Amino acid sequence: MVKSLTFLILLFWSSYSIYSQDSIKFPEDQFARYYELPRPLVHLHLNKSKFSSPDKIWFTAYLFDQTQGIPFEWERTLYCGLYDENGKQITEFSFLLENGIASGNIPIMQNLTPGIYFVKAYTNWMKNFKESVPFSQEIVVGSPSLSKKTKDLDSIVITSEAQNLVLNTSNTIGFKIEGFNSKSHSIKEVRLVDKNDKETESPVLTNDYGEGKFTLFYQDNQTYTLEIRMENGDLLKKELPAANSKGITMRTNNFLRDKVVINLTTNKNSISDNEYFLALHKNGALHWKGFSISQENTLISFPRKNLSPGINVITLMDKELNPIAERMIFNEPLNQTPEMEFEKIESKSDSIFVSARFTNLPVNDSVKFSISIDPSDEPKHDLSNSIISSFLFKPYSKRELPKDPDFNLQPGQLDITLFNKGWSTFRWSEILNNPPEVNYKLQNGIRFQGEVLLDNEPQAYKDIIFFKDNIMDFFIVQTDSLGKFNSEEILFNDEVFKVSILEEDETLIKPDLFIAFNPFAQNSNDSFPTLDSISNTGYPENIGQILKDTTTEELEEVLITAR
């Protein structure tokens, strides 16, 4: 494999004009409004990713506030379902979230056709945000004869921070080999040659995932071809796109301790007094600078203290706020991920006892974690779909991280990966014109409504008691003049209640019941103002029915099970 070279950026002295924030105005209010509503993310830790039929998919779910970086505790109803390879829903259940965490299982029905399926999870509130997508993880049921073809390495995708390559200036260019698998593929050599088959002097940086980047001064009347020689002898070629005669390119140096430096380069044809914006942003955090370019090289920097933990986005825009170039960079979170050491593992009967301790957890801090254990030698867990990926990367990138269990966050490797992910999921046209509104309310449990009959007669103005095996654990609802009632009590997963009419003399009478279940939606309050409308994709059209659809079912037995 090509050895990664030390990343160097030559800093050119240049002059440029920075406008004061009084003379040139960036729409900070519109930006803040777009991120005003809290945005939850969800991750499911499955017990494994290969199952038999029948079986149960056990999980622990974590709901995370994307903006504040804390558990999302506003919502208490989580939807989890099983979908086939074509996205058709097979089953769906709701689960109670407590302090942003839920646990349970999704049953796999007997005689389910062996094949590839997906576990999907989301909340109702997540549907308010166009960029928000449900959690999804591929699983395998049974031993299907998978017809998935191994991709031939015949496709190279070229990427750039800017929309176009620019003539007679330096361009930073990335590439990704489609179908690359770090377990079976390896790069031997990368060459960049011009139309005369002469190799350029541009050093090429690569990582372990079939990705790379290089800097090229794109000369006029030239064409360039990228050649990648694999260890097995295969040769892949890709001609670079043609360059424009005018434009601005962007190079980002995220390897300095105290700041991030952005080098904006252009050619003589593109120098002008036009106004530009450079924005550093993540979720609702924003830092920006307005400027004009008076020379071919312009350096702008942001102090590292301005960066948020995790993914940050740098966007170059013209004075009409049209994006010209964009780049995602990673800023190491201040709080390290706690490391766990197992001190003792003991097996007793059918149980396993694990004693563990955290080696770098600050005093008085607490963590919540889940562990999956498989006794077989064959690995059955897709480690590449991690909580780090769900919370730190997927919300901002339209493309998946490398599907590699050993994917690491080494700065050089990660920087190349983020470069090749292209622009972020957040579109400035949406940020400036279409802030989200509350079309889907927070859901906090299950409410139910019903009708009470005795000898086929409605029981008007009666107290109906719902209780568990422990008679002291109960709640009471009252019927109206037609013998109907509504309850906003929160039912828990798999709870079983007994139901009786409570007479005035405190005797209990078994009734006939008709009951329908629906999600309990919390009304919006001042913390969640109504804004403009946006569209949503990726969610089932009809969600949240604990029983099938919104139908009413007669219960022959007076037992209610909330799933």
Coordinates of C-alpha atoms in Angstrom, one line a residue:
M1 CA 0.0 0.0 0.0
V2 CA 1.1 3.5 -0.7
K3 CA 2.6 5.0 2.5
S4 CA 0.8 8.1 3.8
L5 CA 3.0 11.1 3.5
T6 CA 3.2 13.9 6.1
F7 CA 0.5 16.4 5.4
L8 CA 2.1 19.8 4.5
I9 CA 0.5 23.0 3.5
L10 CA 2.6 25.9 2.3
L11 CA 1.3 29.1 3.8
F12 CA 1.6 32.0 1.4
W13 CA 1.7 35.6 2.5
S14 CA -1.3 37.4 1.1
S15 CA -3.4 40.4 1.6
Y16 CA -7.1 40.5 1.7
S17 CA -9.8 42.7 3.1
I18 CA -11.9 41.6 6.1
Y19 CA -15.2 43.6 6.4
S20 CA -16.5 44.5 9.8
Q21 CA -19.7 42.7 10.8
D22 CA -21.4 46.1 10.7
S23 CA -20.7 46.8 7.0
I24 CA -21.5 43.3 5.7
K25 CA -24.3 41.3 7.4
F26 CA -24.6 37.5 7.6
P27 CA -28.1 36.2 8.3
E28 CA -27.4 35.0 11.8
D29 CA -31.0 35.2 12.9
Q30 CA -32.2 32.9 10.1
F31 CA -29.4 30.5 10.9
A32 CA -30.3 30.4 14.6
R33 CA -34.0 29.9 13.8
Y34 CA -33.2 26.9 11.7
Y35 CA -31.6 25.1 14.7
E36 CA -34.0 26.4 17.3
L37 CA -35.9 23.2 17.8
P38 CA -34.0 20.3 19.6
R39 CA -33.0 17.5 17.2
P40 CA -32.9 13.9 18.6
L41 CA -30.7 11.2 17.2
V42 CA -31.3 7.5 17.9
H43 CA -28.9 4.5 18.1
L44 CA -29.7 0.9 18.7
H45 CA -27.2 -1.5 20.2
L46 CA -28.3 -4.9 19.0
N47 CA -27.3 -8.1 20.7
K48 CA -26.1 -9.4 17.3
S49 CA -26.6 -9.0 13.6
K50 CA -27.2 -12.6 12.5
F51 CA -30.4 -14.3 13.7
S52 CA -32.4 -17.5 13.2
S53 CA -36.2 -17.9 12.9
P54 CA -37.9 -17.7 15.3
D55 CA -35.7 -15.5 17.4
K56 CA -35.7 -12.1 19.2
I57 CA -33.7 -9.1 18.3
W58 CA -32.7 -7.7 21.7
F59 CA -31.6 -4.1 21.9
T60 CA -30.8 -1.1 24.0
A61 CA -31.7 2.2 22.4
Y62 CA -30.1 5.6 23.1
L63 CA -31.8 8.9 22.2
F64 CA -29.3 11.8 21.9
D65 CA -29.8 15.6 21.6
Q66 CA -27.8 16.5 18.6
T67 CA -27.4 20.2 19.5
Q68 CA -26.6 20.0 23.2
G69 CA -24.8 16.6 23.2
I70 CA -26.8 15.2 26.1
P71 CA -29.5 12.5 26.3
F72 CA -32.8 13.6 24.7
E73 CA -35.4 13.3 27.5
W74 CA -38.3 15.3 25.9
E75 CA -39.8 12.2 24.2
R76 CA -40.7 8.8 25.7
T77 CA -42.1 6.8 22.8
L78 CA -39.7 5.0 20.5
Y79 CA -40.7 3.1 17.4
C80 CA -38.7 0.0 16.3
G81 CA -39.5 -2.2 13.4
L82 CA -38.3 -4.9 11.1
Y83 CA -38.2 -4.2 7.3
D84 CA -37.4 -6.4 4.4
E85 CA -34.6 -5.7 1.8
N86 CA -37.0 -3.6 -0.3
G87 CA -38.0 -1.4 2.7
K88 CA -41.4 -3.0 3.3
Q89 CA -42.4 -2.9 6.9
I90 CA -42.9 -6.4 8.5
T91 CA -43.5 -5.5 12.1
E92 CA -43.3 -2.5 14.3
F93 CA -43.6 -2.0 18.1
S94 CA -43.4 1.0 20.4
F95 CA -41.1 1.1 23.5
L96 CA -40.9 3.4 26.5
L97 CA -37.9 5.7 26.8
E98 CA -36.7 6.6 30.2
N99 CA -34.1 9.5 30.4
G100 CA -33.3 8.9 26.7
I101 CA -32.8 5.1 27.0
A102 CA -35.1 2.2 26.1
S103 CA -34.6 -1.6 26.0
G104 CA -36.6 -4.5 24.7
N105 CA -36.8 -6.9 21.8
I106 CA -38.4 -7.3 18.4
P107 CA -39.6 -10.8 17.7
I108 CA -38.7 -12.5 14.5
M109 CA -41.7 -14.6 13.4
Q110 CA -41.4 -18.2 12.7
N111 CA -40.9 -19.3 9.1
L112 CA -39.6 -15.8 8.1
T113 CA -37.9 -16.2 4.7
P114 CA -34.1 -16.3 5.1
G115 CA -32.5 -13.2 3.8
I116 CA -31.3 -9.6 4.5
Y117 CA -33.5 -7.4 6.7
F118 CA -33.2 -4.0 8.4
V119 CA -34.0 -2.9 11.9
K120 CA -35.3 0.7 11.9
A121 CA -35.9 3.0 14.9
Y122 CA -37.1 6.5 15.2
T123 CA -39.4 8.9 17.2
N124 CA -42.3 10.9 16.0
W125 CA -40.5 14.2 16.7
M126 CA -37.6 13.3 14.4
K127 CA -40.0 13.6 11.4
N128 CA -40.0 17.4 11.8
F129 CA -36.5 17.6 10.3
K130 CA -35.6 17.1 6.7
E131 CA -32.0 16.0 7.5
S132 CA -33.1 13.6 10.2
V133 CA -33.2 9.9 9.2
P134 CA -34.2 6.9 11.2
F135 CA -31.6 4.6 12.6
S136 CA -31.2 1.6 10.3
Q137 CA -29.0 -1.5 10.6
E138 CA -28.8 -4.5 8.3
I139 CA -29.2 -7.9 9.8
V140 CA -29.3 -11.5 8.4
V141 CA -32.0 -14.0 9.2
G142 CA -31.3 -17.6 8.7
S143 CA -28.8 -18.9 6.2
P144 CA -29.8 -17.3 2.9
S145 CA -28.1 -18.0 -0.4
L146 CA -26.9 -14.4 -0.8
S147 CA -26.6 -13.3 -4.4
K148 CA -24.7 -10.2 -3.6
K149 CA -22.0 -9.7 -6.1
T150 CA -18.6 -8.5 -5.1
K151 CA -18.1 -5.2 -6.8
D152 CA -15.3 -5.0 -9.4
L153 CA -12.9 -2.2 -8.7
D154 CA -13.6 -0.4 -11.9
S155 CA -15.1 2.8 -10.5
I156 CA -13.2 5.8 -9.1
V157 CA -15.2 8.8 -7.7
I158 CA -13.5 12.2 -7.9
T159 CA -14.3 14.8 -5.2
S160 CA -13.3 18.4 -4.4
E161 CA -14.1 21.0 -1.8
A162 CA -15.2 23.4 -4.5
Q163 CA -18.0 22.8 -7.0
N164 CA -15.6 23.0 -9.9
L165 CA -11.9 22.7 -10.5
V166 CA -10.2 25.9 -11.5
L167 CA -7.5 26.5 -14.2
N168 CA -4.0 28.0 -13.4
T169 CA -4.3 27.5 -9.6
S170 CA -3.9 24.8 -7.0
N171 CA -6.8 22.4 -6.5
T172 CA -7.2 19.9 -3.7
I173 CA -8.8 16.8 -5.2
G174 CA -9.9 13.6 -3.6
F175 CA -10.8 10.1 -4.9
K176 CA -12.6 7.0 -3.6
I177 CA -12.5 3.5 -5.1
E178 CA -16.0 2.1 -5.2
G179 CA -16.3 -1.4 -3.9
F180 CA -13.1 -1.2 -2.0
N181 CA -12.8 -3.6 0.9
S182 CA -9.8 -3.2 3.2
K183 CA -9.9 -6.9 4.1
S184 CA -9.4 -8.0 0.5
H185 CA -8.0 -5.0 -1.4
S186 CA -4.8 -3.0 -1.1
I187 CA -3.4 -0.1 -3.1
K188 CA 0.2 -0.5 -4.4
E189 CA 0.8 2.7 -6.3
V190 CA -1.0 5.9 -7.3
R191 CA 0.1 8.1 -10.2
L192 CA -1.3 11.3 -11.7
V193 CA -0.3 11.8 -15.3
D194 CA -1.0 14.5 -17.9
K195 CA -2.0 14.0 -21.5
N196 CA 1.5 13.3 -22.5
D197 CA 1.7 10.5 -19.9
K198 CA 4.1 12.5 -17.8
E199 CA 3.7 12.0 -14.1
T200 CA 3.1 15.1 -12.1
E201 CA 4.9 16.0 -8.9
S202 CA 1.8 16.0 -6.8
P203 CA 2.2 13.8 -3.7
V204 CA -0.8 11.5 -3.1
L205 CA -2.1 10.8 0.4
T206 CA -4.1 7.6 0.9
N207 CA -5.8 5.8 3.8
D208 CA -6.7 2.2 4.5
Y209 CA -10.2 2.5 2.9
G210 CA -9.5 3.1 -0.8
E211 CA -9.5 6.8 -0.4
G212 CA -7.0 9.5 -1.1
K213 CA -6.3 13.2 -1.9
F214 CA -3.7 15.3 -3.6
T215 CA -3.0 18.9 -4.7
L216 CA -2.8 19.8 -8.4
F217 CA -1.9 23.0 -10.1
Y218 CA -4.3 22.6 -13.1
Q219 CA -2.5 24.0 -16.1
D220 CA -4.2 25.4 -19.2
N221 CA -4.5 23.1 -22.2
Q222 CA -3.9 20.0 -20.2
T223 CA -5.8 17.0 -19.1
Y224 CA -5.0 14.7 -16.2
T225 CA -5.6 11.0 -15.5
L226 CA -5.5 9.3 -12.1
E227 CA -4.0 5.8 -12.3
I228 CA -4.3 3.4 -9.3
R229 CA -2.3 0.1 -9.3
M230 CA -3.7 -2.5 -6.9
E231 CA -1.5 -5.1 -5.2
N232 CA -3.1 -7.8 -7.3
G233 CA -2.0 -6.1 -10.5
D234 CA -5.3 -4.5 -11.5
L235 CA -5.0 -1.0 -12.9
L236 CA -7.8 1.6 -12.5
K237 CA -7.9 4.8 -14.4
K238 CA -10.0 8.0 -14.1
E239 CA -9.7 11.2 -16.1
L240 CA -10.1 14.3 -14.0
P241 CA -13.0 16.7 -14.8
A242 CA -12.2 19.7 -17.0
A243 CA -11.4 22.9 -15.1
N244 CA -13.2 26.2 -15.3
S245 CA -11.4 29.4 -16.3
K246 CA -12.7 31.3 -13.3
G247 CA -13.5 30.3 -9.7
I248 CA -12.1 29.8 -6.2
T249 CA -10.7 26.7 -4.6
M250 CA -10.3 25.9 -0.9
R251 CA -7.7 24.0 1.1
T252 CA -8.2 23.4 4.8
N253 CA -5.4 22.7 7.3
N254 CA -7.0 21.1 10.4
F255 CA -3.7 19.8 11.9
L256 CA -2.6 23.0 13.8
R257 CA -3.0 23.0 17.6
D258 CA -4.6 26.4 18.1
K259 CA -6.4 27.2 14.9
V260 CA -7.8 26.0 11.6
V261 CA -6.4 27.6 8.5
I262 CA -8.3 27.9 5.2
N263 CA -6.3 28.7 2.0
L264 CA -8.5 30.2 -0.7
T265 CA -6.7 30.2 -4.1
T266 CA -7.8 31.6 -7.5
N267 CA -6.3 32.8 -10.7
K268 CA -5.8 36.3 -12.1
N269 CA -9.0 36.1 -14.0
S270 CA -11.0 35.7 -10.8
I271 CA -9.6 38.5 -8.6
S272 CA -12.2 41.1 -7.9
D273 CA -13.8 43.2 -5.2
N274 CA -16.7 40.8 -4.8
E275 CA -17.8 40.1 -1.3
Y276 CA -17.6 36.6 0.1
F277 CA -18.5 34.8 3.4
L278 CA -16.6 32.0 5.1
A279 CA -18.7 30.3 7.8
L280 CA -17.6 27.8 10.4
H281 CA -20.7 26.0 11.7
K282 CA -22.2 23.0 13.4
N283 CA -25.9 22.7 14.5
G284 CA -26.7 26.1 16.0
A285 CA -23.1 27.2 16.5
L286 CA -21.8 29.8 14.0
H287 CA -18.7 31.8 13.4
W288 CA -18.2 33.8 10.1
K289 CA -16.0 36.3 8.3
G290 CA -16.8 38.5 5.4
F291 CA -14.0 39.5 3.0
S292 CA -13.0 40.2 -0.6
I293 CA -10.1 38.6 -2.5
S294 CA -7.4 40.9 -3.9
Q295 CA -4.7 38.3 -4.6
E296 CA -4.3 34.8 -5.8
N297 CA -3.8 33.3 -2.3
T298 CA -5.9 34.3 0.7
L299 CA -5.4 32.8 4.2
I300 CA -8.2 32.9 6.7
S301 CA -8.1 31.2 10.1
F302 CA -10.5 30.4 13.0
P303 CA -9.3 29.8 16.6
R304 CA -9.7 26.2 17.5
K305 CA -11.7 27.3 20.5
N306 CA -14.4 28.3 18.0
L307 CA -14.9 24.7 16.9
S308 CA -17.5 22.5 18.4
P309 CA -16.7 18.9 19.4
G310 CA -16.9 16.4 16.5
I311 CA -17.8 17.3 13.0
N312 CA -17.6 21.0 12.0
V313 CA -18.5 22.4 8.5
I314 CA -16.7 25.2 6.7
T315 CA -18.6 26.8 3.9
L316 CA -17.5 29.4 1.4
M317 CA -20.3 31.5 -0.1
D318 CA -20.7 34.4 -2.4
K319 CA -22.5 37.6 -1.4
E320 CA -25.9 36.1 -2.4
L321 CA -25.1 33.2 0.0
N322 CA -24.7 30.6 -2.8
P323 CA -22.2 28.0 -1.6
I324 CA -19.0 27.8 -3.6
A325 CA -17.0 25.3 -1.6
E326 CA -17.6 23.2 1.6
R327 CA -15.5 20.9 3.8
M328 CA -16.2 18.8 6.9
I329 CA -13.5 18.6 9.5
F330 CA -13.3 16.7 12.8
N331 CA -12.5 18.4 16.1
E332 CA -11.6 15.9 18.8
P333 CA -14.2 16.1 21.7
L334 CA -12.8 17.4 25.0
N335 CA -14.2 14.5 26.9
Q336 CA -12.5 11.2 26.1
T337 CA -14.5 8.1 25.5
P338 CA -14.4 6.1 28.8
E339 CA -12.2 3.0 28.5
M340 CA -13.4 -0.2 30.2
E341 CA -11.3 -3.0 31.6
F342 CA -12.8 -6.3 32.6
E343 CA -11.3 -7.4 35.9
K344 CA -13.2 -10.7 36.3
I345 CA -15.5 -12.9 34.2
E346 CA -17.3 -15.7 36.0
S347 CA -19.7 -18.3 34.7
K348 CA -22.3 -19.7 37.0
S349 CA -25.1 -22.0 35.7
D350 CA -26.6 -20.2 32.7
S351 CA -25.4 -16.7 33.7
I352 CA -22.2 -14.7 33.2
F353 CA -21.0 -12.3 35.8
V354 CA -18.7 -9.5 34.6
S355 CA -16.8 -7.2 36.9
A356 CA -15.5 -4.1 35.0
R357 CA -14.1 -0.7 35.7
F358 CA -13.5 2.5 33.7
T359 CA -9.9 3.6 33.6
N360 CA -10.3 7.2 32.5
L361 CA -13.6 8.3 34.0
P362 CA -13.5 11.6 36.0
V363 CA -14.5 11.4 39.6
N364 CA -18.2 11.7 40.2
D365 CA -19.0 11.2 36.5
S366 CA -21.4 8.5 35.5
V367 CA -21.9 6.6 32.2
K368 CA -24.6 4.4 30.7
F369 CA -23.5 1.5 28.7
S370 CA -24.7 -1.8 27.2
I371 CA -22.9 -5.0 26.4
S372 CA -23.7 -7.8 23.9
I373 CA -22.2 -11.2 24.4
D374 CA -22.2 -14.1 21.9
P375 CA -20.9 -17.5 23.0
S376 CA -20.1 -18.7 19.5
D377 CA -16.8 -18.4 17.8
E378 CA -18.3 -16.8 14.7
P379 CA -18.7 -13.0 15.0
K380 CA -22.3 -12.1 14.7
H381 CA -22.2 -8.3 15.3
D382 CA -21.7 -5.6 12.8
L383 CA -19.3 -3.4 14.7
S384 CA -19.1 -0.8 11.9
N385 CA -22.6 0.5 12.8
S386 CA -21.4 2.0 16.1
I387 CA -22.9 4.7 18.5
I388 CA -19.9 6.9 17.5
S389 CA -21.0 6.7 13.8
S390 CA -24.7 7.3 14.7
F391 CA -24.1 10.4 16.8
L392 CA -20.9 12.0 15.5
F393 CA -20.9 11.3 11.7
K394 CA -24.1 10.1 10.1
P395 CA -26.1 13.3 11.0
Y396 CA -23.8 15.4 8.9
S397 CA -22.7 13.2 6.0
K398 CA -24.8 12.0 3.1
R399 CA -22.4 9.1 2.6
E400 CA -21.6 6.2 4.9
L401 CA -18.4 5.8 6.8
P402 CA -16.2 2.9 5.7
K403 CA -17.9 -0.4 6.6
D404 CA -14.9 -1.6 8.5
P405 CA -15.0 -2.9 12.2
D406 CA -11.5 -1.6 12.6
F407 CA -12.3 2.0 11.4
N408 CA -10.4 4.4 13.6
L409 CA -10.3 8.1 14.3
Q410 CA -6.6 8.7 13.5
P411 CA -6.5 12.3 12.3
G412 CA -4.8 11.6 8.9
Q413 CA -7.0 8.7 8.0
L414 CA -10.2 10.4 9.1
D415 CA -9.3 13.7 7.3
I416 CA -9.1 11.9 4.0
T417 CA -12.4 10.1 4.6
L418 CA -14.2 13.3 5.5
F419 CA -12.7 15.1 2.5
N420 CA -14.2 12.4 0.2
K421 CA -17.6 12.5 1.9
G422 CA -18.2 15.8 0.1
W423 CA -20.6 18.4 1.3
S424 CA -22.7 18.0 4.5
T425 CA -26.4 17.1 4.7
F426 CA -27.4 20.6 5.6
R427 CA -28.4 22.7 2.6
W428 CA -28.1 26.5 2.8
S429 CA -31.2 27.0 0.7
E430 CA -33.1 25.2 3.4
I431 CA -31.3 26.9 6.3
L432 CA -32.2 30.4 4.9
N433 CA -35.7 29.7 3.6
N434 CA -37.3 26.7 5.2
P435 CA -36.8 26.4 9.0
P436 CA -38.7 23.3 10.4
E437 CA -42.1 23.6 12.0
V438 CA -43.7 21.3 14.5
N439 CA -45.9 19.1 12.3
Y440 CA -45.2 16.0 14.5
K441 CA -45.6 16.3 18.2
L442 CA -43.6 14.7 21.0
Q443 CA -45.1 11.4 22.0
N444 CA -44.9 10.3 25.6
G445 CA -46.5 6.9 26.1
I446 CA -49.8 5.3 25.0
R447 CA -53.3 6.7 25.5
F448 CA -56.4 4.7 25.0
Q449 CA -60.1 5.2 24.7
G450 CA -62.9 2.8 25.0
E451 CA -66.5 1.9 25.8
V452 CA -67.8 -0.1 28.8
L453 CA -70.8 -2.4 28.5
L454 CA -72.6 -4.6 30.9
D455 CA -75.2 -7.0 29.5
N456 CA -74.8 -5.0 26.2
E457 CA -75.9 -1.7 28.0
P458 CA -73.5 1.3 28.1
Q459 CA -72.3 2.0 31.6
A460 CA -72.6 5.7 32.1
Y461 CA -70.8 7.7 34.8
K462 CA -69.0 4.6 36.1
D463 CA -65.6 4.3 37.7
I464 CA -63.4 1.8 35.8
I465 CA -60.4 0.5 37.7
F466 CA -57.3 -0.8 35.9
F467 CA -55.0 -2.7 38.2
K468 CA -52.1 -5.2 38.1
D469 CA -51.7 -8.3 40.2
N470 CA -50.9 -6.0 43.1
I471 CA -54.2 -4.4 43.7
M472 CA -52.4 -1.3 45.1
D473 CA -51.0 -0.6 41.7
F474 CA -54.0 0.9 39.8
F475 CA -55.6 3.9 38.2
I476 CA -59.2 4.9 37.7
V477 CA -61.0 6.4 34.7
Q478 CA -64.7 7.5 34.5
T479 CA -67.1 6.9 31.7
D480 CA -69.3 9.6 30.2
S481 CA -73.0 9.6 29.5
L482 CA -72.5 7.1 26.7
G483 CA -70.3 4.8 28.7
K484 CA -67.2 5.9 26.9
F485 CA -63.9 7.0 28.4
N486 CA -60.4 8.4 27.5
S487 CA -57.2 7.8 29.4
E488 CA -53.9 9.6 29.2
E489 CA -52.1 7.2 31.5
I490 CA -48.8 6.0 30.3
L491 CA -48.7 2.3 29.7
F492 CA -45.4 0.5 29.8
N493 CA -44.0 -2.1 27.5
D494 CA -45.6 -5.6 28.1
E495 CA -47.7 -4.4 31.0
V496 CA -50.8 -6.5 31.8
F497 CA -53.8 -4.9 33.5
K498 CA -57.1 -6.4 34.9
V499 CA -60.2 -4.2 34.4
S500 CA -63.3 -4.0 36.5
I501 CA -66.3 -1.7 37.1
L502 CA -65.9 -0.2 40.6
E503 CA -69.3 0.0 42.2
E504 CA -70.3 2.5 44.9
D505 CA -70.1 -0.3 47.5
E506 CA -66.6 -1.0 46.2
T507 CA -67.4 -4.3 44.7
L508 CA -65.8 -5.2 41.4
I509 CA -67.8 -6.3 38.3
K510 CA -66.3 -7.8 35.2
P511 CA -67.4 -5.6 32.2
D512 CA -67.3 -6.0 28.4
L513 CA -64.7 -3.7 26.9
F514 CA -64.1 -2.1 23.5
I515 CA -60.6 -0.4 23.5
A516 CA -58.4 1.3 21.0
F517 CA -54.8 2.4 21.6
N518 CA -53.0 5.4 20.1
P519 CA -49.7 7.2 20.8
F520 CA -49.9 10.0 23.4
A521 CA -48.8 13.2 21.7
Q522 CA -47.6 16.0 24.0
N523 CA -48.8 19.5 23.1
S524 CA -46.2 22.0 22.0
N525 CA -45.2 24.6 24.5
D526 CA -43.1 27.7 24.5
S527 CA -39.9 25.6 24.2
F528 CA -41.0 24.4 20.7
P529 CA -42.4 27.3 18.7
T530 CA -44.2 26.7 15.4
L531 CA -42.1 27.6 12.3
D532 CA -42.3 27.2 8.6
S533 CA -43.0 23.8 6.9
I534 CA -40.6 21.3 5.5
S535 CA -40.9 17.9 3.9
N536 CA -39.9 14.6 5.5
T537 CA -38.7 11.4 4.0
G538 CA -37.6 8.0 5.2
Y539 CA -40.4 7.2 7.7
P540 CA -43.5 5.0 7.3
E541 CA -46.6 6.9 6.3
N542 CA -48.8 5.5 9.1
I543 CA -46.9 5.1 12.4
G544 CA -47.6 4.5 16.0
Q545 CA -50.6 2.3 16.1
I546 CA -50.0 -0.1 18.9
L547 CA -52.8 -2.3 17.6
K548 CA -53.4 -2.6 13.9
D549 CA -54.1 0.8 12.4
T550 CA -56.6 2.9 14.4
T551 CA -59.3 0.2 14.7
T552 CA -61.2 -0.6 17.8
E553 CA -61.0 -4.2 19.1
E554 CA -63.4 -6.0 21.5
L555 CA -61.5 -7.7 24.2
E556 CA -63.0 -11.1 25.1
E557 CA -60.7 -11.2 28.1
V558 CA -60.3 -8.2 30.4
L559 CA -56.5 -8.2 30.1
I560 CA -54.7 -5.3 28.3
T561 CA -51.2 -5.8 27.1
A562 CA -49.3 -2.7 26.0
R563 CA -46.5 -3.4 23.5

